[in-house]
XYZ file of C-alpha atoms in Angstrom:
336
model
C 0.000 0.000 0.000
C 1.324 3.766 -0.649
C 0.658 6.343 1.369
C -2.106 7.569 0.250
C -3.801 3.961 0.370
C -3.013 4.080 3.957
C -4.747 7.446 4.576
C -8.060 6.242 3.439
C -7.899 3.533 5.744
C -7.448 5.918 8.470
C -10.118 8.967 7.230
C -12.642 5.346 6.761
C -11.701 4.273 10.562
C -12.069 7.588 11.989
C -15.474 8.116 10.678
C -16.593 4.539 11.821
C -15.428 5.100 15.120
C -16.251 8.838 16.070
C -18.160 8.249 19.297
C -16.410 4.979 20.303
C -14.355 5.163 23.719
C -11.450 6.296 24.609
C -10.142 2.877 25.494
C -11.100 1.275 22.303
C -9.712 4.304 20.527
C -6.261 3.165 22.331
C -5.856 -0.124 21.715
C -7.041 0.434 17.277
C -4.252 2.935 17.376
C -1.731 0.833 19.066
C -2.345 -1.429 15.948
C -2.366 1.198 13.856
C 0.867 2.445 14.579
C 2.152 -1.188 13.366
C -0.518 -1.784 10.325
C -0.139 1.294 8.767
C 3.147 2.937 10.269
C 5.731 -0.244 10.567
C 6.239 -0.121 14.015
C 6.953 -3.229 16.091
C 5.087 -3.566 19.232
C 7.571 -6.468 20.461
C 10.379 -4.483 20.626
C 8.302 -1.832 22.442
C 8.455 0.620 19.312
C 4.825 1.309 20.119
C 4.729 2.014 23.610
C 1.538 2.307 25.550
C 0.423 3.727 28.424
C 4.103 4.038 29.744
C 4.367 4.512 33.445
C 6.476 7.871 34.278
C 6.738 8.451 38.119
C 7.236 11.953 39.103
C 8.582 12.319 42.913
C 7.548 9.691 45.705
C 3.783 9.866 44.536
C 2.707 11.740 41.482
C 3.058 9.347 37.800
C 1.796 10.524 34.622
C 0.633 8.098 31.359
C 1.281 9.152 27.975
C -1.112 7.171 25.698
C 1.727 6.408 23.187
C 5.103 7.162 22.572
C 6.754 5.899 19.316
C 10.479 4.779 19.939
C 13.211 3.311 19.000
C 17.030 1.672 20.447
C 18.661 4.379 18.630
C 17.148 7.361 18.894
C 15.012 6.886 22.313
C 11.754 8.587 22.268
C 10.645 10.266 18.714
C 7.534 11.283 19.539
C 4.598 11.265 21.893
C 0.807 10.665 20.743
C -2.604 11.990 22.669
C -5.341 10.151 21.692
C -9.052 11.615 22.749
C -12.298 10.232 21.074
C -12.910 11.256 17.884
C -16.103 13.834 18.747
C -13.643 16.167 20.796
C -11.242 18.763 20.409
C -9.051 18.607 24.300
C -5.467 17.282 24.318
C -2.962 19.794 24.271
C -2.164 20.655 27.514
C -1.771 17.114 28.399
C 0.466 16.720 25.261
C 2.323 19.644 26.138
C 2.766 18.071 29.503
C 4.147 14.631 28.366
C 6.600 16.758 26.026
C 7.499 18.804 28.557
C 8.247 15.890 30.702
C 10.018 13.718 28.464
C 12.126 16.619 26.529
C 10.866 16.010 23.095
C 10.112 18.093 20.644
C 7.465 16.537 18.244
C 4.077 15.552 19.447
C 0.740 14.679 18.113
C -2.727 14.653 19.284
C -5.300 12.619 17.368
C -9.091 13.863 18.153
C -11.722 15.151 16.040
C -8.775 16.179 13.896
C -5.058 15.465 13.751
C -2.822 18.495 14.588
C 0.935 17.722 14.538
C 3.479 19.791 17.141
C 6.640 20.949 16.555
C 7.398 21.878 20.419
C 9.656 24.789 21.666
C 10.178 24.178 25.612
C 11.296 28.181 24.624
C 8.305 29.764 23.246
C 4.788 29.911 25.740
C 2.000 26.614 24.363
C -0.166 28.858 22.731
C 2.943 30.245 20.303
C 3.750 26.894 19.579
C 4.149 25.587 15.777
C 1.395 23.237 14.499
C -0.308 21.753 11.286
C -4.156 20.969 11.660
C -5.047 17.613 9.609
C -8.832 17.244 9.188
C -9.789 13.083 8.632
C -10.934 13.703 4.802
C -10.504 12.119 1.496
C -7.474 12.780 -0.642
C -5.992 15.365 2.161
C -2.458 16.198 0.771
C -1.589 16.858 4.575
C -2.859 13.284 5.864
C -0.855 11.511 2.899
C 1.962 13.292 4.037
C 1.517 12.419 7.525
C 1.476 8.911 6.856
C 4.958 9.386 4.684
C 6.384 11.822 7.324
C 5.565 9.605 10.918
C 5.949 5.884 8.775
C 9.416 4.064 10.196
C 10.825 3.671 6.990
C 10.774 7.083 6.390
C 11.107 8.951 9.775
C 12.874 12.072 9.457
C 12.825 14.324 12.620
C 14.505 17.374 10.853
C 11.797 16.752 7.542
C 8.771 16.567 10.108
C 9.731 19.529 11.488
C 10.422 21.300 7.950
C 7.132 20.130 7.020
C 5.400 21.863 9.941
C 7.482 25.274 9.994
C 6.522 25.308 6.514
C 2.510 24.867 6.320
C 2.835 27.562 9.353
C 4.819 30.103 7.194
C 2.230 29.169 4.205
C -0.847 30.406 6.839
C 0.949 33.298 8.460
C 1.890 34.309 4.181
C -2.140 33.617 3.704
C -3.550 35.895 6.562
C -1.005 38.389 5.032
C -2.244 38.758 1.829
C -6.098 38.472 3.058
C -5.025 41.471 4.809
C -3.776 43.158 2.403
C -6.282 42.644 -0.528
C -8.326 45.447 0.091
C -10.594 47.664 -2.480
C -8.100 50.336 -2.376
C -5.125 47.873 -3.235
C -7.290 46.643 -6.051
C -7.975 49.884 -7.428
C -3.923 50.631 -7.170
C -3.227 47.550 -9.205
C -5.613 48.246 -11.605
C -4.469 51.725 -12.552
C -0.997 50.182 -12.395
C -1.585 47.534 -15.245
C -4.225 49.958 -17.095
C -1.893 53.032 -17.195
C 0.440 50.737 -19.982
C -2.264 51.044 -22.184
C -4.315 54.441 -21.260
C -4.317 57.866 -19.821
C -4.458 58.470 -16.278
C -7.361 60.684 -17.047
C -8.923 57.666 -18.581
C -8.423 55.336 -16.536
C -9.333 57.601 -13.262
C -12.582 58.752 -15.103
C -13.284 54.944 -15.767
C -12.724 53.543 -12.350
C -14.873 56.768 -10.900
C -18.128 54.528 -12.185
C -17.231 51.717 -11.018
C -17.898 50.261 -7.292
C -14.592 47.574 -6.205
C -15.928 45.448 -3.110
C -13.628 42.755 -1.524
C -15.258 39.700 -0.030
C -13.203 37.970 2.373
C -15.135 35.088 2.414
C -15.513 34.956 5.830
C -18.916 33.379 7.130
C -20.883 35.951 9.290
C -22.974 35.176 12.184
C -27.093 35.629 11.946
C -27.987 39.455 12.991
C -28.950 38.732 16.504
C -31.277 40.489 18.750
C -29.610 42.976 20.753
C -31.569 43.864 23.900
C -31.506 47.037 24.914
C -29.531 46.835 27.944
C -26.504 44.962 28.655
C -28.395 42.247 30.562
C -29.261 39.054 29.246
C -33.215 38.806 27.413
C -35.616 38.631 30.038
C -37.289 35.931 27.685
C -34.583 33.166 26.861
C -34.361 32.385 23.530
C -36.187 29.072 22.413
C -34.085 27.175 19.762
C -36.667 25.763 16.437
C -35.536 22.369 16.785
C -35.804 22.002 20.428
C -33.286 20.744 22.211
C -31.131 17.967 20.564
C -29.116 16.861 23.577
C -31.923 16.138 26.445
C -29.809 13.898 28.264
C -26.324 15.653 28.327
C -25.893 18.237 31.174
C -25.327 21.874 30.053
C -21.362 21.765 30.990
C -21.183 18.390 28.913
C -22.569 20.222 25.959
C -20.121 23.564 26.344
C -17.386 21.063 26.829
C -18.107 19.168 23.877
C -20.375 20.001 21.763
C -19.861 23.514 21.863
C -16.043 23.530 21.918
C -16.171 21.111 18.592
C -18.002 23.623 16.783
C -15.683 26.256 17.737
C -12.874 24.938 16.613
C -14.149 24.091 13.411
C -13.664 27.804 12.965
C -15.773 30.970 13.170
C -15.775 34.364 11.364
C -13.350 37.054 13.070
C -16.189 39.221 14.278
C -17.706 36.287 16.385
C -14.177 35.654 17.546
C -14.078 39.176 18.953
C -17.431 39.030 20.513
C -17.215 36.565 22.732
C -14.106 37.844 24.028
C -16.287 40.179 25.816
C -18.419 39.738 28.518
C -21.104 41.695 27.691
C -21.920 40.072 24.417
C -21.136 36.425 26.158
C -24.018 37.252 28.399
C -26.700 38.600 25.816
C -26.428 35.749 23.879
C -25.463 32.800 25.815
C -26.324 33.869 29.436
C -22.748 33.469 30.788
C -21.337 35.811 33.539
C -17.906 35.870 32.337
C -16.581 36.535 28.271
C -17.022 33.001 26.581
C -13.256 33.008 25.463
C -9.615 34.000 27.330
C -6.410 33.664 27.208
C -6.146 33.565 30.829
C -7.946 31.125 33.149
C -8.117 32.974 36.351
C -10.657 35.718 37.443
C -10.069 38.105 40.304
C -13.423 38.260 42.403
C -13.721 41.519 44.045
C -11.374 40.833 46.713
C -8.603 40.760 44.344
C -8.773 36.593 45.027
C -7.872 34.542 41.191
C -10.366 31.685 40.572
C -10.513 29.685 37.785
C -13.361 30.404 35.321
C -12.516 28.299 32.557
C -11.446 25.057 31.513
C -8.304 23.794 31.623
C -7.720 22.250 28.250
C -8.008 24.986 25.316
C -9.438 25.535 22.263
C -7.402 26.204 18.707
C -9.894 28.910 16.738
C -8.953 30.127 13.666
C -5.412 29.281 14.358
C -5.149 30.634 17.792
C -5.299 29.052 21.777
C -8.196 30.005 24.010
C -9.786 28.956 27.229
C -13.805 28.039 27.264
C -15.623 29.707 30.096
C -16.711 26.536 32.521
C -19.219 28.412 34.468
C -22.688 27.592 33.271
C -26.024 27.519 35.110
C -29.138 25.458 33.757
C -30.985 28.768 32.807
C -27.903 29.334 30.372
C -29.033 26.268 28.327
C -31.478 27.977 26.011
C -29.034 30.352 24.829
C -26.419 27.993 24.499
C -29.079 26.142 22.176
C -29.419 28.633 20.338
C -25.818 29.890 19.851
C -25.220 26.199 18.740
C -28.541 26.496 15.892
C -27.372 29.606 15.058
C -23.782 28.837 14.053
């Protein structure tokens, strides 16, 4: 099999297993890592759930680390079922822990880590994977993390690379702007007409740049800051009866996040205000920092531990919710 054989096999697993458990998640991936990578499980290539004791009482489990005689540890997986998005601070722990450099965490995507024990987690390099068809990413996963072909110094290439290629992309979204367009037009035009011409020309004529960002719905903004007296009912009901309102913020909610959301939205629930109009919170949805000072100065945490990658960027996911939150959270969810 090539490597893109083997990539179907794993985009065809993934979406037959995306609620199973996290313990039969483990053990498919074990094999995996021999099927479809070449690793040898006898000579502990593929090693699972390896005890790490830290002082006289504290140990720590890293679902898999891939290694070998030669080289010692190459690099450490975190596996979490297929429906979620958590796993990098534990990563980032193991990594930490074991003083290596490239990690990966398999969820409802794959994202690849180049680690700097220098630079803070949220600066950290990284290549997002998603489980589909043809992905030129996931075939070159399979190449890049296959025995045969292991390269450390490629693997990390490969990742500095697709993050230069999304840093150059954000660039030039920011720069294509109606004005630039106009410039470059009378730049190319003026080789073949007047300036007069070409200014009198482009005065009827209306240049509009579409990002191609997907905006929110309008919502209803209540009058005062407070939440709507009158929660919001969702059309469909509610589609998660049984799951607790922090289950669905944790999961469900965080999923859909970081499947991505338009830059405005980003900015809005940054903010507390807007976090409690529309989704009843106390505190802005999104942070960068955990902790909130209560009013006698005293931090508490407010927000989850794990993060959430958005758009290309680390935040924390407010954990205080209340059961009269749940209709707005409902209806955030419809509504996006």
């Amino acid at each position: 099999m090539d490597a893109r054989e083997k990539w179907e096999i794993l985009v065809a697993y993934y979406n037959e297993n995306k609620i199973a458990p996290e313990l039969h998640i483990q053990k498919d991936w074990e094999n995996l890592f021999v099927e479809i990578f070449g690793y040898s499980k006898l000579s502990k290539e593929v090693d699972a759930q390896r005890n790490i004791q830290i002082g006289s009482t504290v140990r720590t489990i890293p679902d898999i680390i891939i290694h070998n005689k030669e080289q010692g540890d190459l690099f450490v997986v975190e596996l979490k079922q297929h429906t979620l998005t958590t796993g990098t601070e534990q990563l980032f722990s193991y990594l930490k822990l074991l003083k290596v450099d490239l990690g990966v965490l398999i969820c409802n995507k794959i994202y690849l880590y180049d680690y700097d024990i220098t630079k803070d987690d949220d600066k950290q390099a990284f290549v997002e994977i998603a489980f589909t068809k043809d992905n030129p990413d996931g075939i070159k996963f399979v190449e890049l993390f296959s025995k045969a072909s292991f390269d450390r110094q490629h693997i990390k290439n490969f990742i500095q690379e697709r993050k230069k290629e999304k840093e150059n992309i954000h660039a030039i979204q920011q720069k294509v702007t109606a004005e630039f367009v106009r410039q470059v037009l009378q730049e190319q035009l003026s080789k073949t007409y007047s300036q007069e011409e070409i200014q009198q020309a482009l005065e009827g004529i209306v240049i509009t740049v579409d990002k191609k960002v997907a905006m929110p719905p309008t919502p209803f903004i209540p009058s005062s800051t407070q939440r709507q007296s009158n929660p919001p009912i969702p059309i469909e009901g509610d589609p998660y009866p049984t799951m607790k309102i922090g289950k669905i913020a944790n999961e469900i909610l965080r999923e859909r996040l970081s499947q991505g959301i338009s830059e405005q939205e980003l900015i809005h629930l940054q903010k507390a205000e807007y976090s409690k109009q529309f989704l009843g919170i106390n505190y802005p949805l999104l942070a960068k920092n955990r902790y909130v000072d209560d009013r006698n100065g005293i931090p508490h945490s407010r927000y989850y531990a794990e993060q959430v990658i958005i758009n290309g960027s680390y935040f924390y996911l407010c954990s205080e919710w209340y059961k009269s939150d749940r209709p707005y959270l409902l209806k955030w969810l419809q509504d996006h």
